[in-house]
Amino acid sequence: MQDLRSLSAEFPFAGRLEAIFLRPARDVPAQAVQEVRALEGLGLEGDRKVGGRRGGKRQVTLLQAEHLPAVAALLRRDAIDTADLRRNLVVSGLNLLAARTLFADQPLHLRIGDQVVLEISGPCEPCSKMEERLGPGAYNALRGHGGVTARVLQGGRLAVGDGVRCGVGV
């Protein structure tokens, strides 16, 4: 029987990068792109967060694609526009919440494509602006489904369709 330490590091299946969004400025619609360059210690080139301080916890935001239908259902909609959620990367097939390290001496990393390595730094809670973008109840519909934040440990090119792997030293 495996212990919690080994189970928390086991991700037998890769996920997929479904979408990339850049937020060029505050209160400006997020822009979908097919590829982008991740900058080590900063974030995504062209995103407003890159201008922040180096080494911050919110360099990149990620959203679980499988959560989109749940949020839409909670809002009594058939679907929602992913761009309205203002997260940078939409990932399917890999539980992003489980990709956050449980043990300080056993860091988990996400490898996207061949070059980029991220470390999940925490939850990405919704803000009050979600009510304006998606309507009444959006803030609470997104709680627990808002995604995660990450740091860029190794920069490089990301593209829609890239594989996303998680593990120790991926």
mmCIF file of C-alpha atoms in Angstrom:
data_model
loop_
_atom_site.group_PDB
_atom_site.id
_atom_site.type_symbol
_atom_site.label_atom_id
_atom_site.label_comp_id
_atom_site.label_asym_id
_atom_site.label_seq_id
_atom_site.Cartn_x
_atom_site.Cartn_y
_atom_site.Cartn_z
ATOM 1 C CA MET A 1 0.000 0.000 0.000
ATOM 2 C CA GLN A 2 1.347 3.416 -1.002
ATOM 3 C CA ASP A 3 1.705 6.199 1.533
ATOM 4 C CA LEU A 4 0.357 9.727 1.112
ATOM 5 C CA ARG A 5 3.782 11.068 0.092
ATOM 6 C CA SER A 6 4.066 8.732 -2.894
ATOM 7 C CA LEU A 7 0.373 8.963 -3.836
ATOM 8 C CA SER A 8 0.494 12.783 -3.922
ATOM 9 C CA ALA A 9 3.323 12.658 -6.472
ATOM 10 C CA GLU A 10 1.701 10.116 -8.800
ATOM 11 C CA PHE A 11 0.228 11.567 -12.008
ATOM 12 C CA PRO A 12 0.159 8.713 -14.548
ATOM 13 C CA PHE A 13 -1.601 10.696 -17.287
ATOM 14 C CA ALA A 14 -0.606 13.920 -19.005
ATOM 15 C CA GLY A 15 -3.038 16.780 -19.446
ATOM 16 C CA ARG A 16 -3.361 19.188 -22.356
ATOM 17 C CA LEU A 17 -3.073 22.958 -22.695
ATOM 18 C CA GLU A 18 -6.459 23.884 -24.177
ATOM 19 C CA ALA A 19 -6.226 27.685 -24.331
ATOM 20 C CA ILE A 20 -3.919 30.611 -23.610
ATOM 21 C CA PHE A 21 -5.150 34.080 -22.652
ATOM 22 C CA LEU A 22 -3.219 37.289 -22.073
ATOM 23 C CA ARG A 23 -4.552 40.191 -20.034
ATOM 24 C CA PRO A 24 -2.729 43.192 -21.490
ATOM 25 C CA ALA A 25 -4.129 45.677 -18.953
ATOM 26 C CA ARG A 26 -6.588 45.987 -16.106
ATOM 27 C CA ASP A 27 -10.241 46.032 -17.245
ATOM 28 C CA VAL A 28 -9.289 45.161 -20.835
ATOM 29 C CA PRO A 29 -10.745 41.937 -22.292
ATOM 30 C CA ALA A 30 -8.462 38.907 -22.182
ATOM 31 C CA GLN A 31 -7.014 38.013 -25.576
ATOM 32 C CA ALA A 32 -6.743 34.412 -26.795
ATOM 33 C CA VAL A 33 -3.412 33.501 -28.398
ATOM 34 C CA GLN A 34 -2.126 30.240 -29.854
ATOM 35 C CA GLU A 35 1.327 30.509 -28.326
ATOM 36 C CA VAL A 36 3.290 32.647 -25.893
ATOM 37 C CA ARG A 37 6.656 32.837 -24.212
ATOM 38 C CA ALA A 38 6.831 32.187 -20.462
ATOM 39 C CA LEU A 39 9.481 34.319 -18.774
ATOM 40 C CA GLU A 40 11.295 32.788 -15.814
ATOM 41 C CA GLY A 41 10.351 34.475 -12.539
ATOM 42 C CA LEU A 42 7.961 36.894 -14.270
ATOM 43 C CA GLY A 43 5.000 35.367 -16.109
ATOM 44 C CA LEU A 44 3.764 35.375 -19.704
ATOM 45 C CA GLU A 45 5.136 37.839 -22.244
ATOM 46 C CA GLY A 46 2.401 40.361 -23.086
ATOM 47 C CA ASP A 47 0.439 39.826 -19.866
ATOM 48 C CA ARG A 48 0.043 42.704 -17.434
ATOM 49 C CA LYS A 49 1.456 40.638 -14.547
ATOM 50 C CA VAL A 50 4.911 40.577 -16.189
ATOM 51 C CA GLY A 51 5.421 44.194 -15.112
ATOM 52 C CA GLY A 52 5.094 43.212 -11.445
ATOM 53 C CA ARG A 53 7.843 42.327 -9.059
ATOM 54 C CA ARG A 54 10.037 39.382 -9.943
ATOM 55 C CA GLY A 55 9.315 36.210 -8.013
ATOM 56 C CA GLY A 56 5.677 36.925 -7.069
ATOM 57 C CA LYS A 57 3.187 34.111 -6.461
ATOM 58 C CA ARG A 58 0.696 35.136 -9.195
ATOM 59 C CA GLN A 59 2.915 35.091 -12.285
ATOM 60 C CA VAL A 60 0.541 32.798 -14.191
ATOM 61 C CA THR A 61 -3.047 31.738 -13.521
ATOM 62 C CA LEU A 62 -4.408 28.345 -14.569
ATOM 63 C CA LEU A 63 -7.955 27.082 -14.854
ATOM 64 C CA GLN A 64 -9.226 23.513 -14.904
ATOM 65 C CA ALA A 65 -11.170 22.992 -18.167
ATOM 66 C CA GLU A 66 -13.361 20.375 -16.513
ATOM 67 C CA HIS A 67 -14.654 23.023 -14.085
ATOM 68 C CA LEU A 68 -16.169 25.163 -16.853
ATOM 69 C CA PRO A 69 -19.369 23.097 -17.254
ATOM 70 C CA ALA A 70 -19.817 23.078 -13.453
ATOM 71 C CA VAL A 71 -19.579 26.872 -13.269
ATOM 72 C CA ALA A 72 -21.956 27.239 -16.226
ATOM 73 C CA ALA A 73 -24.450 24.878 -14.562
ATOM 74 C CA LEU A 74 -24.283 26.827 -11.292
ATOM 75 C CA LEU A 75 -25.054 30.005 -13.270
ATOM 76 C CA ARG A 76 -27.945 28.276 -15.111
ATOM 77 C CA ARG A 77 -26.211 28.667 -18.485
ATOM 78 C CA ASP A 78 -25.352 26.289 -21.276
ATOM 79 C CA ALA A 79 -21.759 27.583 -21.365
ATOM 80 C CA ILE A 80 -19.554 30.472 -20.323
ATOM 81 C CA ASP A 81 -16.915 32.350 -22.282
ATOM 82 C CA THR A 82 -13.578 31.221 -20.858
ATOM 83 C CA ALA A 83 -12.026 34.622 -21.644
ATOM 84 C CA ASP A 84 -14.411 36.229 -19.131
ATOM 85 C CA LEU A 85 -12.702 34.322 -16.303
ATOM 86 C CA ARG A 86 -9.383 36.069 -17.080
ATOM 87 C CA ARG A 87 -7.125 33.101 -16.368
ATOM 88 C CA ASN A 88 -3.986 32.663 -18.479
ATOM 89 C CA LEU A 89 -3.916 28.934 -19.142
ATOM 90 C CA VAL A 90 -6.775 26.452 -19.454
ATOM 91 C CA VAL A 91 -5.696 22.855 -18.799
ATOM 92 C CA SER A 92 -7.672 19.631 -19.274
ATOM 93 C CA GLY A 93 -6.985 16.092 -18.150
ATOM 94 C CA LEU A 94 -4.900 16.901 -15.068
ATOM 95 C CA ASN A 95 -6.183 17.875 -11.617
ATOM 96 C CA LEU A 96 -4.545 21.253 -11.034
ATOM 97 C CA LEU A 97 -5.571 21.393 -7.376
ATOM 98 C CA ALA A 98 -3.719 18.125 -6.765
ATOM 99 C CA ALA A 99 -0.627 19.566 -8.464
ATOM 100 C CA ARG A 100 0.062 21.803 -5.478
ATOM 101 C CA THR A 101 2.868 20.446 -3.326
ATOM 102 C CA LEU A 102 1.778 18.839 -0.047
ATOM 103 C CA PHE A 103 5.301 18.236 1.275
ATOM 104 C CA ALA A 104 7.924 21.020 1.343
ATOM 105 C CA ASP A 105 10.749 18.541 0.736
ATOM 106 C CA GLN A 106 8.957 17.014 -2.284
ATOM 107 C CA PRO A 107 8.099 19.851 -4.668
ATOM 108 C CA LEU A 108 5.724 19.062 -7.529
ATOM 109 C CA HIS A 109 6.128 20.848 -10.837
ATOM 110 C CA LEU A 110 4.087 21.206 -13.995
ATOM 111 C CA ARG A 111 5.960 20.808 -17.272
ATOM 112 C CA ILE A 112 4.137 22.303 -20.227
ATOM 113 C CA GLY A 113 5.492 21.279 -23.586
ATOM 114 C CA ASP A 114 9.223 20.666 -23.743
ATOM 115 C CA GLN A 115 10.455 23.831 -22.053
ATOM 116 C CA VAL A 116 8.239 25.468 -19.443
ATOM 117 C CA VAL A 117 8.184 24.454 -15.779
ATOM 118 C CA LEU A 118 5.690 25.940 -13.322
ATOM 119 C CA GLU A 119 5.150 25.542 -9.595
ATOM 120 C CA ILE A 120 1.603 25.911 -8.265
ATOM 121 C CA SER A 121 1.675 28.618 -5.586
ATOM 122 C CA GLY A 122 -1.935 28.690 -4.399
ATOM 123 C CA PRO A 123 -5.604 29.025 -5.265
ATOM 124 C CA CYS A 124 -6.811 31.730 -7.636
ATOM 125 C CA GLU A 125 -9.925 32.942 -5.895
ATOM 126 C CA PRO A 126 -12.532 34.867 -7.911
ATOM 127 C CA CYS A 127 -12.838 38.616 -7.516
ATOM 128 C CA SER A 128 -15.985 40.718 -7.225
ATOM 129 C CA LYS A 129 -15.699 41.686 -10.914
ATOM 130 C CA MET A 130 -16.976 38.235 -11.843
ATOM 131 C CA GLU A 131 -20.479 39.412 -10.892
ATOM 132 C CA GLU A 132 -20.180 42.191 -13.518
ATOM 133 C CA ARG A 133 -18.793 39.846 -16.185
ATOM 134 C CA LEU A 134 -20.985 36.788 -15.630
ATOM 135 C CA GLY A 135 -23.993 38.045 -13.676
ATOM 136 C CA PRO A 136 -25.495 37.461 -10.246
ATOM 137 C CA GLY A 137 -24.066 34.487 -8.370
ATOM 138 C CA ALA A 138 -20.839 34.307 -10.392
ATOM 139 C CA TYR A 139 -18.580 35.010 -7.420
ATOM 140 C CA ASN A 140 -19.948 32.056 -5.435
ATOM 141 C CA ALA A 141 -20.220 29.823 -8.518
ATOM 142 C CA LEU A 142 -16.479 30.281 -9.063
ATOM 143 C CA ARG A 143 -15.422 29.699 -5.462
ATOM 144 C CA GLY A 144 -13.525 26.420 -5.501
ATOM 145 C CA HIS A 145 -13.491 26.493 -9.318
ATOM 146 C CA GLY A 146 -11.377 29.635 -9.852
ATOM 147 C CA GLY A 147 -8.170 27.811 -10.656
ATOM 148 C CA VAL A 148 -4.663 28.177 -9.285
ATOM 149 C CA THR A 149 -1.741 30.574 -9.402
ATOM 150 C CA ALA A 150 1.796 29.574 -10.333
ATOM 151 C CA ARG A 151 5.386 30.747 -10.564
ATOM 152 C CA VAL A 152 7.478 30.282 -13.718
ATOM 153 C CA LEU A 153 10.543 28.259 -12.698
ATOM 154 C CA GLN A 154 11.783 27.700 -16.251
ATOM 155 C CA GLY A 155 10.726 29.842 -19.181
ATOM 156 C CA GLY A 156 10.179 28.964 -22.804
ATOM 157 C CA ARG A 157 7.527 28.610 -25.484
ATOM 158 C CA LEU A 158 3.981 27.419 -24.713
ATOM 159 C CA ALA A 159 1.433 26.506 -27.371
ATOM 160 C CA VAL A 160 -2.172 25.373 -27.377
ATOM 161 C CA GLY A 161 -2.131 21.582 -27.604
ATOM 162 C CA ASP A 162 1.046 21.136 -25.541
ATOM 163 C CA GLY A 163 1.131 18.273 -23.087
ATOM 164 C CA VAL A 164 1.015 19.127 -19.367
ATOM 165 C CA ARG A 165 2.763 16.725 -16.999
ATOM 166 C CA CYS A 166 2.999 16.876 -13.229
ATOM 167 C CA GLY A 167 5.434 15.262 -10.842
ATOM 168 C CA VAL A 168 8.616 15.532 -8.846
ATOM 169 C CA GLY A 169 11.386 16.873 -11.096
ATOM 170 C CA VAL A 170 9.391 16.572 -14.335
#
